[in-house]
Amino acid sequence: MAQTEPNLINLVKVDMPQPAIVTSNDWHDYALIDSGHQRKLERFGKFYFIRPEPQAMWSPRLDEGAWQADGVFVASHNETDSGEGGGWKLQNNLPDNWLVSYQNLRFFARPTPFRHLGFFPEQAAHWDWCADAIKQRLISQPDTRPRILNLFAYSGVASLHAAAAGADVTHLDASKKAVAHAFENRDASDMQDAPIRFITDDAMRFVEREIRRGRHYDGIIMDPPKYGRGPKGEFWRIEDDLPALLKACRRLLSDNPLFMVLTIYAIRASSLAAHYAMAEAVNGLGGTVTCGELAVQEDMIKEHDARRVVSQANFARWHAG
C-alpha cells in the first residue's frame, strides 16, 4: 500500500503572530462619520473633510446629501496606487489652522499637501499604550523619568503625550517645517517647560551619533515614511533602510528598556512584515512583540448598524513586560 505524504504543517514549528485591530475610543475632536465608494467623511474639530480611502470598497451608509464638507481632497488621475498626488478644494470659511484636543493636549489641525491634517488620529492608540508603560515605570521607579526617543516625530503629538505621562523626550524630524509645527503644538498645550528636546536631523545619522556618544533610551517610537530625504540630502527608502535602523535602535535601548513602537504607512506589506522586522531587532531581549493594524471606526449612524472599521497603518510593538 502506498504511503501518504505527511501533513507538513503539523511537523513544522510555525511562528504564527496574531495581528490585532487597534483603535482609540477617547476622541472627541475627531470622528469618522461615514465611509464608502473609496472615500471617508471625517470631522476634525467642528470642520468636515472628505478624503480618498482606497480600502473603503463598500457603499456609504449616509446618502450623498449628507456628504457635505469644508474641504475635499481630490486625487490626481495619473497617480500610482501608493501615490499621494492631488490637492484640496477648501471652503472660503475654513481657517488656515484651528485647535483640536485629545485628553489634556491641544494642538493644531490644518490641511496639508499630503492629504492629512497635521496629525494622525489612529495613532492615539499608540499614544495611550506608551503612556501606560511610562506611568507603570514611574510607579516602580518614581525618581527617574523614562527617556523616550521619538523618530520621524512630525508635529509632535506623540512627544507631548509621552512628556505629559512623565517621560523625558527627544523629538526628532528631518523637516524644519514639521519641527516648527511641533513647537506650535507644544505652546498650544502650555507645555513650554516640558522636558522635550527638539532636533532637526536625519534619523539614521542621529541614531548613529547617539550610539557613539553612549546615550541610551528606555523607549523608542518610530513612524518612518515610505521614502524621504534628510536635511543634508540623505535618502530614505523604508524597504531598504528600516532593518538597519531597527538594529541601530536596539543598541540605543537602556539596560532596563520599556518599549519600541513601529508604525508603517503606504507600503505593500502586511503587519507581519513589521512584526518579524521588530522581532529580529529585539531578539534576545525577552518581552513580547505584537503586531496588527491601526484603525479608525465609524460613528454609529443607526442604532442597529455595526460600526465599520477602516485600517490606516500597520504596526509592531515590543514591550519588555
Short mmCIF file of C-alpha atoms in Angstrom, two decimals:
data_model
loop_
_atom_site.label_atom_id
_atom_site.label_comp_id
_atom_site.label_asym_id
_atom_site.label_seq_id
_atom_site.Cartn_x
_atom_site.Cartn_y
_atom_site.Cartn_z
CA MET A 1 0.00 0.00 0.00
CA ALA A 2 1.39 3.39 -0.97
CA GLN A 3 2.24 5.65 1.93
CA THR A 4 0.60 9.05 2.05
CA GLU A 5 2.66 12.20 2.41
CA PRO A 6 2.74 13.52 6.00
CA ASN A 7 0.92 16.75 6.80
CA LEU A 8 3.95 19.02 6.90
CA ILE A 9 2.15 21.84 8.68
CA ASN A 10 1.86 19.58 11.71
CA LEU A 11 5.57 18.72 11.64
CA VAL A 12 7.00 22.23 11.32
CA LYS A 13 7.05 24.77 14.12
CA VAL A 14 5.42 27.93 12.80
CA ASP A 15 5.88 31.36 14.36
CA MET A 16 2.28 32.48 13.95
CA PRO A 17 1.62 36.04 15.18
CA GLN A 18 -1.96 37.03 15.90
CA PRO A 19 -2.40 40.53 14.41
CA ALA A 20 -4.77 42.81 16.31
CA ILE A 21 -7.01 45.64 15.13
CA VAL A 22 -6.32 48.60 17.43
CA THR A 23 -8.46 51.74 17.71
CA SER A 24 -8.89 54.62 20.14
CA ASN A 25 -12.20 55.34 21.84
CA ASP A 26 -11.08 58.55 23.56
CA TRP A 27 -11.56 61.08 20.76
CA HIS A 28 -13.98 63.99 20.98
CA ASP A 29 -12.46 66.31 18.36
CA TYR A 30 -12.17 63.63 15.66
CA ALA A 31 -14.74 61.29 14.17
CA LEU A 32 -15.06 59.05 11.13
CA ILE A 33 -18.63 59.92 10.12
CA ASP A 34 -19.06 57.58 7.15
CA SER A 35 -17.05 55.73 4.53
CA GLY A 36 -17.59 54.08 1.17
CA HIS A 37 -17.02 54.38 -2.57
CA GLN A 38 -13.29 54.71 -1.73
CA ARG A 39 -13.81 57.85 0.34
CA LYS A 40 -14.18 58.76 4.00
CA LEU A 41 -16.11 61.61 5.61
CA GLU A 42 -14.39 62.84 8.78
CA ARG A 43 -14.77 65.56 11.38
CA PHE A 44 -11.72 67.40 12.74
CA GLY A 45 -12.97 69.71 15.47
CA LYS A 46 -16.05 71.40 14.00
CA PHE A 47 -14.95 71.07 10.37
CA TYR A 48 -15.74 68.23 7.95
CA PHE A 49 -13.48 66.73 5.29
CA ILE A 50 -13.70 64.15 2.53
CA ARG A 51 -10.52 62.26 1.75
CA PRO A 52 -9.70 59.33 -0.55
CA GLU A 53 -9.81 55.93 1.14
CA PRO A 54 -8.95 53.08 -1.29
CA GLN A 55 -9.86 50.44 1.29
CA ALA A 56 -13.47 51.62 1.57
CA MET A 57 -14.70 49.19 -1.09
CA TRP A 58 -18.30 49.31 0.12
CA SER A 59 -21.25 51.66 -0.03
CA PRO A 60 -21.71 54.67 2.26
CA ARG A 61 -24.48 54.40 4.82
CA LEU A 62 -25.45 58.06 4.53
CA ASP A 63 -26.96 59.46 1.36
CA GLU A 64 -24.92 61.73 -0.85
CA GLY A 65 -26.62 64.81 0.52
CA ALA A 66 -25.06 64.12 3.92
CA TRP A 67 -21.56 64.19 2.45
CA GLN A 68 -21.09 67.93 2.79
CA ALA A 69 -17.59 69.09 3.75
CA ASP A 70 -15.45 72.13 4.40
CA GLY A 71 -12.62 70.50 2.46
CA VAL A 72 -12.32 67.78 -0.18
CA PHE A 73 -9.03 66.24 -1.25
CA VAL A 74 -9.12 65.46 -4.97
CA ALA A 75 -6.61 62.83 -6.02
CA SER A 76 -4.60 63.11 -9.23
CA HIS A 77 -5.89 60.96 -12.06
CA ASN A 78 -2.42 59.79 -13.05
CA GLU A 79 -1.09 58.90 -9.59
CA THR A 80 0.16 55.41 -8.80
CA ASP A 81 -1.62 53.09 -6.36
CA SER A 82 0.51 54.33 -3.47
CA GLY A 83 0.79 57.95 -4.59
CA GLU A 84 -0.37 60.97 -2.69
CA GLY A 85 -0.84 63.32 -5.62
CA GLY A 86 -3.70 65.77 -5.82
CA GLY A 87 -4.88 68.78 -3.88
CA TRP A 88 -7.50 70.30 -1.63
CA LYS A 89 -10.70 72.12 -2.55
CA LEU A 90 -11.41 74.20 0.54
CA GLN A 91 -14.37 76.35 1.52
CA ASN A 92 -13.66 80.05 2.00
CA ASN A 93 -14.80 79.92 5.63
CA LEU A 94 -12.16 77.36 6.59
CA PRO A 95 -9.30 78.89 8.61
CA ASP A 96 -5.67 78.09 7.86
CA ASN A 97 -5.50 76.12 11.13
CA TRP A 98 -7.59 75.52 14.23
CA LEU A 99 -7.15 73.92 17.64
CA VAL A 100 -8.29 70.41 18.49
CA SER A 101 -7.76 68.45 21.66
CA TYR A 102 -7.05 64.92 22.80
CA GLN A 103 -7.32 64.30 26.53
CA ASN A 104 -5.38 67.22 28.08
CA LEU A 105 -3.46 68.12 24.91
CA ARG A 106 -4.29 70.90 22.48
CA PHE A 107 -2.74 71.05 19.02
CA PHE A 108 -3.34 72.47 15.57
CA ALA A 109 -5.14 70.84 12.68
CA ARG A 110 -4.51 72.12 9.16
CA PRO A 111 -4.90 70.67 5.64
CA THR A 112 -1.54 69.62 4.20
CA PRO A 113 -0.48 68.77 0.62
CA PHE A 114 -0.19 65.13 1.72
CA ARG A 115 -3.93 64.54 2.33
CA HIS A 116 -3.71 64.53 6.12
CA LEU A 117 -4.48 67.34 8.57
CA GLY A 118 -1.32 67.68 10.62
CA PHE A 119 -1.73 64.59 12.80
CA PHE A 120 -2.95 61.01 12.52
CA PRO A 121 -5.99 60.23 14.71
CA GLU A 122 -5.44 56.47 14.59
CA GLN A 123 -2.11 56.88 16.39
CA ALA A 124 -3.90 57.87 19.60
CA ALA A 125 -3.92 54.15 20.39
CA HIS A 126 -0.10 54.23 20.39
CA TRP A 127 0.00 57.41 22.48
CA ASP A 128 -2.07 55.77 25.19
CA TRP A 129 -0.13 52.49 25.05
CA CYS A 130 3.20 54.30 25.50
CA ALA A 131 1.76 56.49 28.27
CA ASP A 132 0.60 53.40 30.18
CA ALA A 133 4.11 51.91 30.02
CA ILE A 134 5.68 55.21 31.13
CA LYS A 135 3.31 55.56 34.07
CA GLN A 136 3.90 51.97 35.18
CA ARG A 137 7.66 52.59 35.14
CA LEU A 138 7.20 55.72 37.26
CA ILE A 139 5.24 53.72 39.81
CA SER A 140 8.13 51.27 40.22
CA GLN A 141 10.89 53.88 39.80
CA PRO A 142 9.37 57.24 40.81
CA ASP A 143 12.70 59.11 40.97
CA THR A 144 13.73 58.58 37.33
CA ARG A 145 11.86 59.87 34.29
CA PRO A 146 11.90 57.34 31.43
CA ARG A 147 13.87 58.61 28.43
CA ILE A 148 11.92 58.34 25.17
CA LEU A 149 13.20 58.89 21.62
CA ASN A 150 10.56 59.82 19.02
CA LEU A 151 11.94 59.41 15.48
CA PHE A 152 10.17 60.85 12.41
CA ALA A 153 8.20 62.71 15.08
CA TYR A 154 6.39 65.14 12.75
CA SER A 155 4.03 67.55 14.56
CA GLY A 156 4.90 66.26 18.00
CA VAL A 157 1.64 65.00 19.47
CA ALA A 158 3.23 61.68 20.48
CA SER A 159 6.12 63.60 22.06
CA LEU A 160 3.76 65.84 24.03
CA HIS A 161 1.66 62.89 25.16
CA ALA A 162 4.72 60.97 26.38
CA ALA A 163 6.05 64.03 28.20
CA ALA A 164 2.66 64.60 29.83
CA ALA A 165 2.77 60.99 31.05
CA GLY A 166 6.10 61.69 32.78
CA ALA A 167 8.81 60.97 30.21
CA ASP A 168 11.91 62.91 29.18
CA VAL A 169 11.50 63.08 25.38
CA THR A 170 13.85 63.62 22.44
CA HIS A 171 11.78 64.65 19.42
CA LEU A 172 13.47 64.30 16.02
CA ASP A 173 12.35 65.04 12.50
CA ALA A 174 14.26 65.88 9.32
CA SER A 175 11.78 68.60 8.35
CA LYS A 176 12.21 72.08 9.82
CA LYS A 177 8.57 72.77 8.98
CA ALA A 178 7.45 69.72 10.95
CA VAL A 179 9.53 70.73 13.97
CA ALA A 180 8.08 74.25 13.78
CA HIS A 181 4.60 72.70 13.84
CA ALA A 182 5.66 70.69 16.91
CA PHE A 183 6.73 73.91 18.65
CA GLU A 184 3.30 75.41 17.90
CA ASN A 185 1.60 72.36 19.37
CA ARG A 186 3.81 72.50 22.46
CA ASP A 187 2.82 76.11 23.04
CA ALA A 188 -0.86 75.39 22.38
CA SER A 189 -0.76 72.77 25.13
CA ASP A 190 1.03 75.17 27.52
CA MET A 191 3.94 72.71 27.73
CA GLN A 192 6.79 75.17 27.14
CA ASP A 193 8.56 73.80 30.23
CA ALA A 194 8.05 70.14 29.35
CA PRO A 195 11.26 68.08 29.14
CA ILE A 196 11.29 67.76 25.35
CA ARG A 197 14.42 68.21 23.26
CA PHE A 198 13.51 69.19 19.66
CA ILE A 199 16.04 68.25 16.97
CA THR A 200 16.06 68.64 13.18
CA ASP A 201 18.21 65.86 11.74
CA ASP A 202 18.29 62.69 9.68
CA ALA A 203 17.06 59.78 11.82
CA MET A 204 19.80 57.28 10.96
CA ARG A 205 22.61 59.82 11.30
CA PHE A 206 21.29 60.92 14.68
CA VAL A 207 20.91 57.36 15.97
CA GLU A 208 24.46 56.51 14.91
CA ARG A 209 25.80 59.59 16.69
CA GLU A 210 23.86 58.74 19.85
CA ILE A 211 25.39 55.25 19.80
CA ARG A 212 28.88 56.74 19.57
CA ARG A 213 28.05 59.11 22.44
CA GLY A 214 26.98 56.18 24.59
CA ARG A 215 23.47 57.54 25.13
CA HIS A 216 20.53 55.27 25.80
CA TYR A 217 16.75 55.45 25.81
CA ASP A 218 14.10 53.47 27.65
CA GLY A 219 11.60 53.69 24.80
CA ILE A 220 11.75 54.40 21.07
CA ILE A 221 8.86 55.44 18.82
CA MET A 222 9.26 55.24 15.03
CA ASP A 223 6.87 56.39 12.31
CA PRO A 224 9.06 56.31 9.19
CA PRO A 225 7.82 57.49 5.78
CA LYS A 226 7.89 55.28 2.72
CA TYR A 227 10.67 57.44 1.33
CA GLY A 228 12.15 60.81 2.12
CA ARG A 229 15.23 62.99 2.37
CA GLY A 230 17.12 64.28 5.36
CA PRO A 231 18.20 67.91 5.85
CA LYS A 232 21.54 67.20 4.12
CA GLY A 233 20.07 65.22 1.23
CA GLU A 234 20.18 61.82 2.94
CA PHE A 235 17.87 59.43 1.10
CA TRP A 236 15.49 57.14 3.00
CA ARG A 237 13.66 54.16 1.50
CA ILE A 238 11.80 52.10 4.07
CA GLU A 239 12.20 48.69 2.41
CA ASP A 240 15.98 49.15 2.23
CA ASP A 241 16.74 51.16 5.36
CA LEU A 242 14.29 50.06 8.06
CA PRO A 243 16.12 46.84 9.13
CA ALA A 244 19.36 48.74 9.77
CA LEU A 245 17.52 51.47 11.69
CA LEU A 246 15.76 48.91 13.90
CA LYS A 247 19.04 47.18 14.71
CA ALA A 248 20.69 50.51 15.49
CA CYS A 249 17.78 51.48 17.74
CA ARG A 250 18.21 48.20 19.59
CA ARG A 251 21.71 49.39 20.50
CA LEU A 252 20.23 52.62 21.88
CA LEU A 253 17.97 50.83 24.35
CA SER A 254 18.91 51.13 28.01
CA ASP A 255 19.69 48.20 30.29
CA ASN A 256 16.11 48.36 31.56
CA PRO A 257 14.09 49.24 28.44
CA LEU A 258 10.36 49.75 28.17
CA PHE A 259 9.27 49.52 24.55
CA MET A 260 9.84 50.02 20.85
CA VAL A 261 6.96 51.07 18.59
CA LEU A 262 6.97 50.93 14.78
CA THR A 263 4.21 52.27 12.51
CA ILE A 264 4.29 51.72 8.76
CA TYR A 265 2.14 53.56 6.21
CA ALA A 266 1.76 53.31 2.44
CA ILE A 267 3.80 50.26 1.54
CA ARG A 268 2.66 46.95 0.13
CA ALA A 269 3.36 44.90 3.20
CA SER A 270 1.27 43.31 5.92
CA SER A 271 1.64 43.79 9.65
CA LEU A 272 3.58 40.52 9.64
CA ALA A 273 6.44 42.34 7.89
CA ALA A 274 6.57 44.85 10.74
CA HIS A 275 6.29 42.03 13.30
CA TYR A 276 9.21 39.98 12.02
CA ALA A 277 11.42 43.04 11.44
CA MET A 278 10.80 44.14 15.03
CA ALA A 279 11.22 40.62 16.41
CA GLU A 280 14.60 40.29 14.71
CA ALA A 281 15.77 43.63 16.11
CA VAL A 282 14.83 42.80 19.73
CA ASN A 283 15.82 39.13 19.65
CA GLY A 284 17.30 38.16 23.00
CA LEU A 285 15.65 40.95 24.99
CA GLY A 286 12.70 38.88 26.16
CA GLY A 287 9.39 40.65 26.39
CA THR A 288 6.64 40.45 23.80
CA VAL A 289 6.24 41.56 20.19
CA THR A 290 2.71 42.23 18.97
CA CYS A 291 1.53 43.47 15.60
CA GLY A 292 -1.59 44.50 13.79
CA GLU A 293 -3.35 47.43 12.20
CA LEU A 294 -4.09 50.90 13.50
CA ALA A 295 -7.65 51.71 12.54
CA VAL A 296 -10.43 54.24 12.95
CA GLN A 297 -14.05 53.23 13.49
CA GLU A 298 -17.16 54.88 12.17
CA ASP A 299 -19.61 56.72 14.35
CA MET A 300 -22.81 54.80 14.89
CA ILE A 301 -25.12 56.08 12.17
CA LYS A 302 -28.15 53.97 13.07
CA GLU A 303 -28.71 52.12 16.30
CA HIS A 304 -28.82 48.70 14.62
CA ASP A 305 -25.72 49.30 12.46
CA ALA A 306 -22.40 47.75 13.43
CA ARG A 307 -19.55 50.25 13.44
CA ARG A 308 -17.27 49.58 10.48
CA VAL A 309 -13.52 49.84 10.97
CA VAL A 310 -11.08 51.28 8.39
CA SER A 311 -7.45 50.24 8.62
CA GLN A 312 -4.92 53.08 8.34
CA ALA A 313 -1.47 51.61 9.05
CA ASN A 314 0.44 48.50 10.08
CA PHE A 315 2.34 48.39 13.35
CA ALA A 316 4.60 46.28 15.53
CA ARG A 317 5.26 46.93 19.23
CA TRP A 318 7.77 45.40 21.59
CA HIS A 319 7.15 45.62 25.33
CA ALA A 320 9.55 44.45 27.98
CA GLY A 321 6.82 43.49 30.47
#
